[in-house]
Coordinates of C-alpha atoms in Angstrom, one line a residue:
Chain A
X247 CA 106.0 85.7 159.4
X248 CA 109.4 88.0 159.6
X249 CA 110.6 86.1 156.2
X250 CA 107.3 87.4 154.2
X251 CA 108.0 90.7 155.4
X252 CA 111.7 90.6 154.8
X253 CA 110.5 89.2 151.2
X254 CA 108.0 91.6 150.5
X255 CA 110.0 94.6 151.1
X256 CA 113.2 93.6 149.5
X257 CA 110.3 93.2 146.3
X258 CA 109.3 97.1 147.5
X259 CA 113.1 97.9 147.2
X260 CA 113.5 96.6 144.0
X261 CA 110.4 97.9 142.1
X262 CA 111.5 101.4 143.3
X263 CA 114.8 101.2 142.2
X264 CA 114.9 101.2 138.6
X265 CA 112.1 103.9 138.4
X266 CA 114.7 106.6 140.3
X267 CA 117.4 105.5 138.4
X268 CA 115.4 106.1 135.1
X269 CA 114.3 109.2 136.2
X270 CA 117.7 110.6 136.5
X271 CA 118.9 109.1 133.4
X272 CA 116.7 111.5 131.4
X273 CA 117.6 114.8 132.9
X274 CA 120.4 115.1 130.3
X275 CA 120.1 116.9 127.2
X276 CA 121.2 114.9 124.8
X277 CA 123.9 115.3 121.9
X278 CA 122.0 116.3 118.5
X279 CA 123.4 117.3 114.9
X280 CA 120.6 118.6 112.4
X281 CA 120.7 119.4 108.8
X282 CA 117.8 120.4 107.0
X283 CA 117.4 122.6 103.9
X284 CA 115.0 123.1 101.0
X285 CA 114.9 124.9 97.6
X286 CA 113.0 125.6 94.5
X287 CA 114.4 126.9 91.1
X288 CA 112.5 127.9 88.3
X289 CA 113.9 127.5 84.7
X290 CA 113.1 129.0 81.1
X291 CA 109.9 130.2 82.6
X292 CA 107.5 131.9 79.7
X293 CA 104.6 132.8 82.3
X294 CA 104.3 132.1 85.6
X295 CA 102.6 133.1 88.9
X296 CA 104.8 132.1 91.9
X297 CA 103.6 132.2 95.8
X298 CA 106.6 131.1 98.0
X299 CA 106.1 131.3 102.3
X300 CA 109.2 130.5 104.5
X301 CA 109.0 130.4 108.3
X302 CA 111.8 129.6 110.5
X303 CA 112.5 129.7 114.4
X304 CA 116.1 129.1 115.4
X305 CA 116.2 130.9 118.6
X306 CA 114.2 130.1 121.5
X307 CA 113.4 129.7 125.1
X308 CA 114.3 126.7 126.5
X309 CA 111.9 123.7 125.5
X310 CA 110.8 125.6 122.4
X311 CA 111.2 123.8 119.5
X312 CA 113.1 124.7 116.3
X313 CA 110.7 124.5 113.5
X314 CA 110.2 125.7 109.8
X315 CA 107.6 126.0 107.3
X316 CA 107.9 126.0 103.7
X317 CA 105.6 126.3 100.8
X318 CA 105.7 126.8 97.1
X319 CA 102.7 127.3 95.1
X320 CA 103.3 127.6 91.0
X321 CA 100.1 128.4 89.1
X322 CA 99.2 130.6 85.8
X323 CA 99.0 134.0 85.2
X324 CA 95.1 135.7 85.1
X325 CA 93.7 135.0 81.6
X326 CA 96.0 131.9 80.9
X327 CA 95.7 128.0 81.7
X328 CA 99.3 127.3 82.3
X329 CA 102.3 128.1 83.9
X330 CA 105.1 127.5 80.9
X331 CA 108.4 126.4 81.7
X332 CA 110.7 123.3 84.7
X333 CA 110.4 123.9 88.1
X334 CA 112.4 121.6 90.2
X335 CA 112.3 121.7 94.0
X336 CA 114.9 119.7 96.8
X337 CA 114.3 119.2 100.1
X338 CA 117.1 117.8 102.1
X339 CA 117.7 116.6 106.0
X340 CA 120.1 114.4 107.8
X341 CA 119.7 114.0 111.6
X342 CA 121.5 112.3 114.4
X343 CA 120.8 111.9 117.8
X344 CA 122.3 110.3 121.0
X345 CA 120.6 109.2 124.3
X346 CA 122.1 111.0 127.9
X347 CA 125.5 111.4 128.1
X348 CA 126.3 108.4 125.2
X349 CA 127.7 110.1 122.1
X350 CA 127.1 106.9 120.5
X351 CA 124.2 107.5 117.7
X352 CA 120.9 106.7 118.8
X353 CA 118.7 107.8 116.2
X354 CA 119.5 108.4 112.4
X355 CA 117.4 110.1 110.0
X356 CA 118.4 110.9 106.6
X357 CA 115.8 112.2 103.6
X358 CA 115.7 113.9 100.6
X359 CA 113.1 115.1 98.1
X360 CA 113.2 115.5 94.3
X361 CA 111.0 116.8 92.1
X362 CA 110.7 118.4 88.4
X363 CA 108.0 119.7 86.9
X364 CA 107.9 120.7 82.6
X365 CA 105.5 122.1 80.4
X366 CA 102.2 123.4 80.9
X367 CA 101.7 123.2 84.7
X368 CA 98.1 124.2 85.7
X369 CA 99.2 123.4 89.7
X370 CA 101.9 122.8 91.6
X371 CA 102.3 123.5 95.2
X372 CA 104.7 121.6 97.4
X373 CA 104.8 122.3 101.2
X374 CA 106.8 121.0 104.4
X375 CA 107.0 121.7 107.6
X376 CA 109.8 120.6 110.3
X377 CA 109.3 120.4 114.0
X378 CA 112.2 119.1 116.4
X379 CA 112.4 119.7 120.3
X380 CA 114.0 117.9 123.5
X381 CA 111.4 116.7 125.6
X382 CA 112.9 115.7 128.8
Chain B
X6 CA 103.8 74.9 156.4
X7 CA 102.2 78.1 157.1
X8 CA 99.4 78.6 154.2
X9 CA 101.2 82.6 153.2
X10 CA 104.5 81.0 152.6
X11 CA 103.1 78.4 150.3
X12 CA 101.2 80.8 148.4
X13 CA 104.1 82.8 148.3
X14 CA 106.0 79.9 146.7
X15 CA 103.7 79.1 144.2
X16 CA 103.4 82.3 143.0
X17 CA 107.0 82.4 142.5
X18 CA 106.7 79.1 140.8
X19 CA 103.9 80.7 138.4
X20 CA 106.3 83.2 137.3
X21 CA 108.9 81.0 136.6
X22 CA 106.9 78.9 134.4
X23 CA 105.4 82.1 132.7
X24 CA 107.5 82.3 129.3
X25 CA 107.0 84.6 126.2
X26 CA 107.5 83.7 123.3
X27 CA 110.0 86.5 121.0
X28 CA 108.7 89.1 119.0
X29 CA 109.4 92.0 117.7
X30 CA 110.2 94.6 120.3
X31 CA 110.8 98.2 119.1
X32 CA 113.6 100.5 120.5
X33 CA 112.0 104.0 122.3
X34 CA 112.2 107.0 120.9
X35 CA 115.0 109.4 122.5
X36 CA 114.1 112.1 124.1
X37 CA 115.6 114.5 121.4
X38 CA 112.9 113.7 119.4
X39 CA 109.6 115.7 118.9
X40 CA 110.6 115.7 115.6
X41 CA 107.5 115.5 112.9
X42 CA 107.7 116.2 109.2
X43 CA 104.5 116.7 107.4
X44 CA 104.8 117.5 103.6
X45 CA 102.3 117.9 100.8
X46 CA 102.4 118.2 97.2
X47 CA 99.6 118.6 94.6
X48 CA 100.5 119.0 91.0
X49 CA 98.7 118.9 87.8
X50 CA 100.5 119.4 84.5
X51 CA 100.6 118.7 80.7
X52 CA 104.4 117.8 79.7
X53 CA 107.3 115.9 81.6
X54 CA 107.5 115.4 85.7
X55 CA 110.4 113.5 87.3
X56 CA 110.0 113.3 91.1
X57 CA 112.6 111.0 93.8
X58 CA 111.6 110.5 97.2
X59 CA 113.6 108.9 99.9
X60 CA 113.4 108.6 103.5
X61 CA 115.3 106.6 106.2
X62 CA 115.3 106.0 110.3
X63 CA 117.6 104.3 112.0
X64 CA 117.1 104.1 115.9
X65 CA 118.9 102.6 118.6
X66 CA 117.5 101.6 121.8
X67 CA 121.2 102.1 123.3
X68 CA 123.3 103.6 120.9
X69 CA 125.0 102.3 118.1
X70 CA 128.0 99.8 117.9
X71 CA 130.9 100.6 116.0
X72 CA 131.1 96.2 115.5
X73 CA 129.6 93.8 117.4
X74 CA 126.0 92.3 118.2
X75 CA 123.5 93.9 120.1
X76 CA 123.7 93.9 124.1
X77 CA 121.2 91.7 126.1
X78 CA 118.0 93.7 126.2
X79 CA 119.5 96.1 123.1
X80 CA 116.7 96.6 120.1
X81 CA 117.1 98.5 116.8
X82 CA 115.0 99.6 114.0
X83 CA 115.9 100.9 110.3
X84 CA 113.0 101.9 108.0
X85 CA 113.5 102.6 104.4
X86 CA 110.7 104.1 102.1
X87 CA 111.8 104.9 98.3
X88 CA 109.0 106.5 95.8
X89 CA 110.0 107.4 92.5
X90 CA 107.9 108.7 89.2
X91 CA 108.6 110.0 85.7
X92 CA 106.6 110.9 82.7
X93 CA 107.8 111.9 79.4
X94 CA 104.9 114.0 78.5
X95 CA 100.7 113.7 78.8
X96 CA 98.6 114.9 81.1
X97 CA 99.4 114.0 85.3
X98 CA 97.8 115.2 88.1
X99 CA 99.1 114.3 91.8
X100 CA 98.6 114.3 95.1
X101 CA 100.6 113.5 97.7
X102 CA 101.2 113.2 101.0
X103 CA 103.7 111.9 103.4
X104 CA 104.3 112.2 107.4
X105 CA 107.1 111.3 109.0
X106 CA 107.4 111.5 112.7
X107 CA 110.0 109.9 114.6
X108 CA 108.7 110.0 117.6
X109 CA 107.4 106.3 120.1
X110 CA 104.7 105.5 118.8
X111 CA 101.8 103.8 120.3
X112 CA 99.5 101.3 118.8
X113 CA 97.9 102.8 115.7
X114 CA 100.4 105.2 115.1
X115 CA 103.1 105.2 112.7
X116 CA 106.6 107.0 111.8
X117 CA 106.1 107.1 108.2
X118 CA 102.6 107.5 106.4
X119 CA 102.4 107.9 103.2
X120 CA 99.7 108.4 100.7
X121 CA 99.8 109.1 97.1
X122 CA 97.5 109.2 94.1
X123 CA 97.8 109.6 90.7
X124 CA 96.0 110.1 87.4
X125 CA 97.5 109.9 84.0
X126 CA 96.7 110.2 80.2
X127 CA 99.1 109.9 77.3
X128 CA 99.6 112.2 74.9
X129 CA 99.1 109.7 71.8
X130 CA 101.0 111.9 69.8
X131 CA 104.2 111.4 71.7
X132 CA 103.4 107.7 73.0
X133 CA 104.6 108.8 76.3
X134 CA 104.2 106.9 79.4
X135 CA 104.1 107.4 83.2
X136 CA 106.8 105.0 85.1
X137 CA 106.7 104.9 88.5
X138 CA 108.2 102.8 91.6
X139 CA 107.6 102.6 95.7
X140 CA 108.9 100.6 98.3
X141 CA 108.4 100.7 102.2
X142 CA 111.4 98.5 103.9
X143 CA 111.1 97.3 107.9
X144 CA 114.1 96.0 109.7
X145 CA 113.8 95.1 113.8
X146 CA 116.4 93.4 115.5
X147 CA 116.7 93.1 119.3
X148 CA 119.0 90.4 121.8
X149 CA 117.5 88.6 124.6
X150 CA 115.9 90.6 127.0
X151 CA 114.6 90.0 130.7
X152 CA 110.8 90.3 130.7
X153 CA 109.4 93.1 132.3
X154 CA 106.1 92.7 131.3
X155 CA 105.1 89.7 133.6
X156 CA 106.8 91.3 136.8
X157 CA 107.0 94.9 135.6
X158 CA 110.6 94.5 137.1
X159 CA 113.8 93.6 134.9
X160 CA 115.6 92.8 138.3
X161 CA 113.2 90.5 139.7
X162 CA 113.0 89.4 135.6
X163 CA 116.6 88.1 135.6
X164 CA 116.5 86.4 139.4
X165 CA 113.6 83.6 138.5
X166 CA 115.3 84.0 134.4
X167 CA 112.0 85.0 132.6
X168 CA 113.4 86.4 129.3
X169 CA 112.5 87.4 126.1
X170 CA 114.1 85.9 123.2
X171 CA 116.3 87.6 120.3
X172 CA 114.6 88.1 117.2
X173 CA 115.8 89.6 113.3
X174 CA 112.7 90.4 111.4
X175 CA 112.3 92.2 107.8
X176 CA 108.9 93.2 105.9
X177 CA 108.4 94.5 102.6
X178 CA 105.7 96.2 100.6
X179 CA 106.9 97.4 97.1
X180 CA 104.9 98.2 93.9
X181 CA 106.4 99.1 90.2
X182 CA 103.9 100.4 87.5
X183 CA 104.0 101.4 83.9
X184 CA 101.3 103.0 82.4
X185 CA 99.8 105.3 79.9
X186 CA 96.6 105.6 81.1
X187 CA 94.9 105.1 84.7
X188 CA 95.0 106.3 88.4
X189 CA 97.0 104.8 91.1
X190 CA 96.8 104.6 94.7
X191 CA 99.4 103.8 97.3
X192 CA 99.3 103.5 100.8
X193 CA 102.5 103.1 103.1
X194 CA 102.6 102.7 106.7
X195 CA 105.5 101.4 109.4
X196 CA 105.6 101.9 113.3
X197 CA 109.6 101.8 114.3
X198 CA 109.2 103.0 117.3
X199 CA 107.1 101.9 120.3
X200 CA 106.4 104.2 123.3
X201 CA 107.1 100.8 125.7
X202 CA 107.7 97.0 124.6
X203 CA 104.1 96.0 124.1
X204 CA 104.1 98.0 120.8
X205 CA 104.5 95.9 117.8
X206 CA 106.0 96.6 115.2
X207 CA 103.5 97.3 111.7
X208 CA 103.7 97.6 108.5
X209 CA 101.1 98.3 105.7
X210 CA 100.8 98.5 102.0
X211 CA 98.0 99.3 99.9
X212 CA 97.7 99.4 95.6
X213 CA 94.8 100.2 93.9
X214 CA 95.0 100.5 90.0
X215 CA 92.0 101.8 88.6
X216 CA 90.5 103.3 85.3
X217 CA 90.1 106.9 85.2
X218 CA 86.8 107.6 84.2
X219 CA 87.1 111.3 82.7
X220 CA 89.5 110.1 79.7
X221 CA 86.1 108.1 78.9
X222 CA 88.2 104.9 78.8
X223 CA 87.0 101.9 81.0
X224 CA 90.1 100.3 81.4
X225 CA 93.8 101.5 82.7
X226 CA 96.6 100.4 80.4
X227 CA 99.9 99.7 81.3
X228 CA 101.8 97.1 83.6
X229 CA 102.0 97.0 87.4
X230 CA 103.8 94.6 89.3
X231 CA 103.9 94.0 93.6
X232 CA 106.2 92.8 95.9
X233 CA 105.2 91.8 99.6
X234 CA 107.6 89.7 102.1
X235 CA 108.3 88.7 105.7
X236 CA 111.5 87.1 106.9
X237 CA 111.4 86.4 110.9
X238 CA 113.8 84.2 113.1
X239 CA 113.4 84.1 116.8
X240 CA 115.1 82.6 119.9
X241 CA 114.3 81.6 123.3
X242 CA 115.2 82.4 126.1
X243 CA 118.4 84.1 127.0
X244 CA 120.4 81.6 124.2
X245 CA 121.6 82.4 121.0
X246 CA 119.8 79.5 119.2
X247 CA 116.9 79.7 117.2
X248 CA 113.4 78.7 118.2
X249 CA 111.6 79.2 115.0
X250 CA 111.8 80.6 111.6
X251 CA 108.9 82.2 109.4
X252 CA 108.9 83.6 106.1
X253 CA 106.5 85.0 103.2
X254 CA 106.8 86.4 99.8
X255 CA 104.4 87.4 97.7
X256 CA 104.7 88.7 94.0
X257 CA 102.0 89.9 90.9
X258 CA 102.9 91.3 87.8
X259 CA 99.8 91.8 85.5
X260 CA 99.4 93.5 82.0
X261 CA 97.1 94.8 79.5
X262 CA 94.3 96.3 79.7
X263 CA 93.1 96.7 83.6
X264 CA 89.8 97.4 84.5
X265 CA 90.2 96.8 88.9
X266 CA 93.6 95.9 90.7
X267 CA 93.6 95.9 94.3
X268 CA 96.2 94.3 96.7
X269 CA 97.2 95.0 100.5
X270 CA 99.7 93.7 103.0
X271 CA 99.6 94.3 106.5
X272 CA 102.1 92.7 108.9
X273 CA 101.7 93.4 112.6
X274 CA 104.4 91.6 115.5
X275 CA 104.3 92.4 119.2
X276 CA 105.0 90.6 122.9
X277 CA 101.9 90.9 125.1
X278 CA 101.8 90.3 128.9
X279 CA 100.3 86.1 129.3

């Protein structure tokens, strides 16, 4: 009867232990590096009504994430049916991320987006947002 | 004997006997990541539209290796997804939509998820044509790992040597169209990353070519080509050598005039507990 208990506890023991030691792995902030950018031209515009919105939070308490919100709406003027003219819009973002203490790269994230627009454009509206916090 | 030890022992004798067989097991997301991306675009327009899309995630279960093969236990995950599209003119209207989050996953969610349809007409005047191309790329890779899912316990895993095997896996869903009249649908989906090791890894891919009705033409007219594939090795046990091998590929290419086109690929690999 001793051995069973001996055996059951040392398998107590060794369940615990890898939850504590987990636990205290992730009360690091980890190492981050975070690009991201976006932009719209507009080119040889004859008419055009343009609504643009840009949010961004860079500063903020602990556990608040950065985030930003972009939008750019192209439409025609009151009384026509087209905008005239190029739009061309680029979103960009490169991201890298470690685990704990381990500067090694854990996570890469890398995207881009292109666009170009010509002519008579009766819509276009391109919107993004970005959201990126630590969660420990 | 006394009757607790023996049904002590053949428990232990259960769990050695217990074996998994490899699959794909995704790395967790780090704990930098809340990250989420949503992004929208709808545009209609009469002239020329170029647009380039690209979007990639790499992630590391334990950071990444200058050279060298994984550790034991080590997973990673690189997901690719390409959309491109020009017109030289005519009449396109788009929507589009695509969410990325980076974020574990569990099942039924996914990192990227995109969506995207699109109605042309040519300008017969011009001749001009709509081209466009999309491809959603899944790489997993993992080394042995001791099996925590039978005895919740990687310790007590490696002392009665219950492992997971290595695996290298790749899936593909790709689509290429040509077209001067018609709507197009595409669907892209991938999970890369799994909240815990019973997440499998997905991916899905949906076309749908059809006629658009307004232009008063019952067909769409163009080309459009797929591509679908799965390439899979696995081991056993804690060894280097392989257990089993599996792959797929799947191609179309039609042309002409297209009145219904409709093809989807889903691909789903997991562990789960015996």
């Amino acid at each position: 009867m001793p051995d069973i208990r001996v055996f059951i506890y040392i398998l107590i023991i060794f369940s615990l232990t890898p939850t504590m030691i987990h636990a205290d792995s992730w009360s690091v902030s980890p190492a981050f590096d975070d690009h991201v950018s976006g932009s719209t031209s507009l080119i040889n515009m004859e008419s055009v009504a343009m609504e643009s919105k840009l949010k961004i939070r860079a500063v903020g308490e602990e556990g608040v994430p950065a985030g930003i919100e972009y939008m750019v709406s192209i439409g025609p003027i009151p009384g026509t049916e087209a905008a005239i003219g190029t739009v061309r819009t680029d979103f960009r973002g490169s991201i890298l991320e470690a685990r704990g203490l381990n500067l090694n790269e854990s996570a890469r994230n890398v995207w881009r987006d292109h666009a170009m627009v010509s002519g008579e454009i009766v819509n276009f509206m391109k919107s993004f947002t970005y959201t990126s916090g630590i969660t420990l | 004997m006394n009757k607790k030890i023996t049904v002590v022992i053949v428990i232990s004798v259960i769990l050695m006997l217990i074996t998994i067989a490899a699959a794909d097991r995704l790395p967790n997301g780090t704990n930098t990541t809340n990250r989420q991306m949503p992004s929208e675009s709808y545009l209609e327009v009469i002239g020329q539209m170029s647009s380039h899309q690209v979007y990639q995630l790499d992630t590391y279960s334990n950071g990444s290796h200058d050279e060298g093969f994984l550790d034991q236990g080590e997973t990673f995950s690189s997901v690719i997804y390409k959309n491109d599209m020009r017109t030289n003119g005519g009449y396109l209207s788009q929507s589009k939509g695509l969410k990325i989050d980076e974020g574990p996953q569990q099942k039924g969610g996914f990192n990227v998820d995109s969506k995207i349809v699109s109605t042309y007409l040519t300008d017969p005047e011009l001749g001009s044509k709509m081209s466009s191309s999309d491809s959603l790329e899944l790489y997993t890779s993992g080394n042995a790992s001791s099996s925590e899912l039978v005895v919740r316990n990687p310790v007590v895993a490696d002392i009665i040597d219950d492992y997971i095997g290595g695996f290298n896996s790749y899936y593909k869903g790709a689509s290429a169209v040509d077209m001067t009249s018609g709507q197009i649908a595409t669907m892209a989906r991938t999970r890369s990353v799994g909240s815990d090791d019973t997440v499998p890894a997905e991916l899905r891919y949906l076309i749908g070519i059809h006629p658009d009705l307004s232009s008063g033409m019952p067909y769409a007219a163009g080309t459009a080509s797929t591509e679908f594939a799965m390439t899979n090795e696995e081991g056993a046990g804690n060894t280097t050598e392989l257990a089993s091998t599996k792959s797929m590929a799947d191609s179309t290419t039609i042309d002409g005039q297209i009145f219904r086109f409709s093809k989807s690929f889903v691909v789903t690999s997991g562990i789960e507990p015996n």
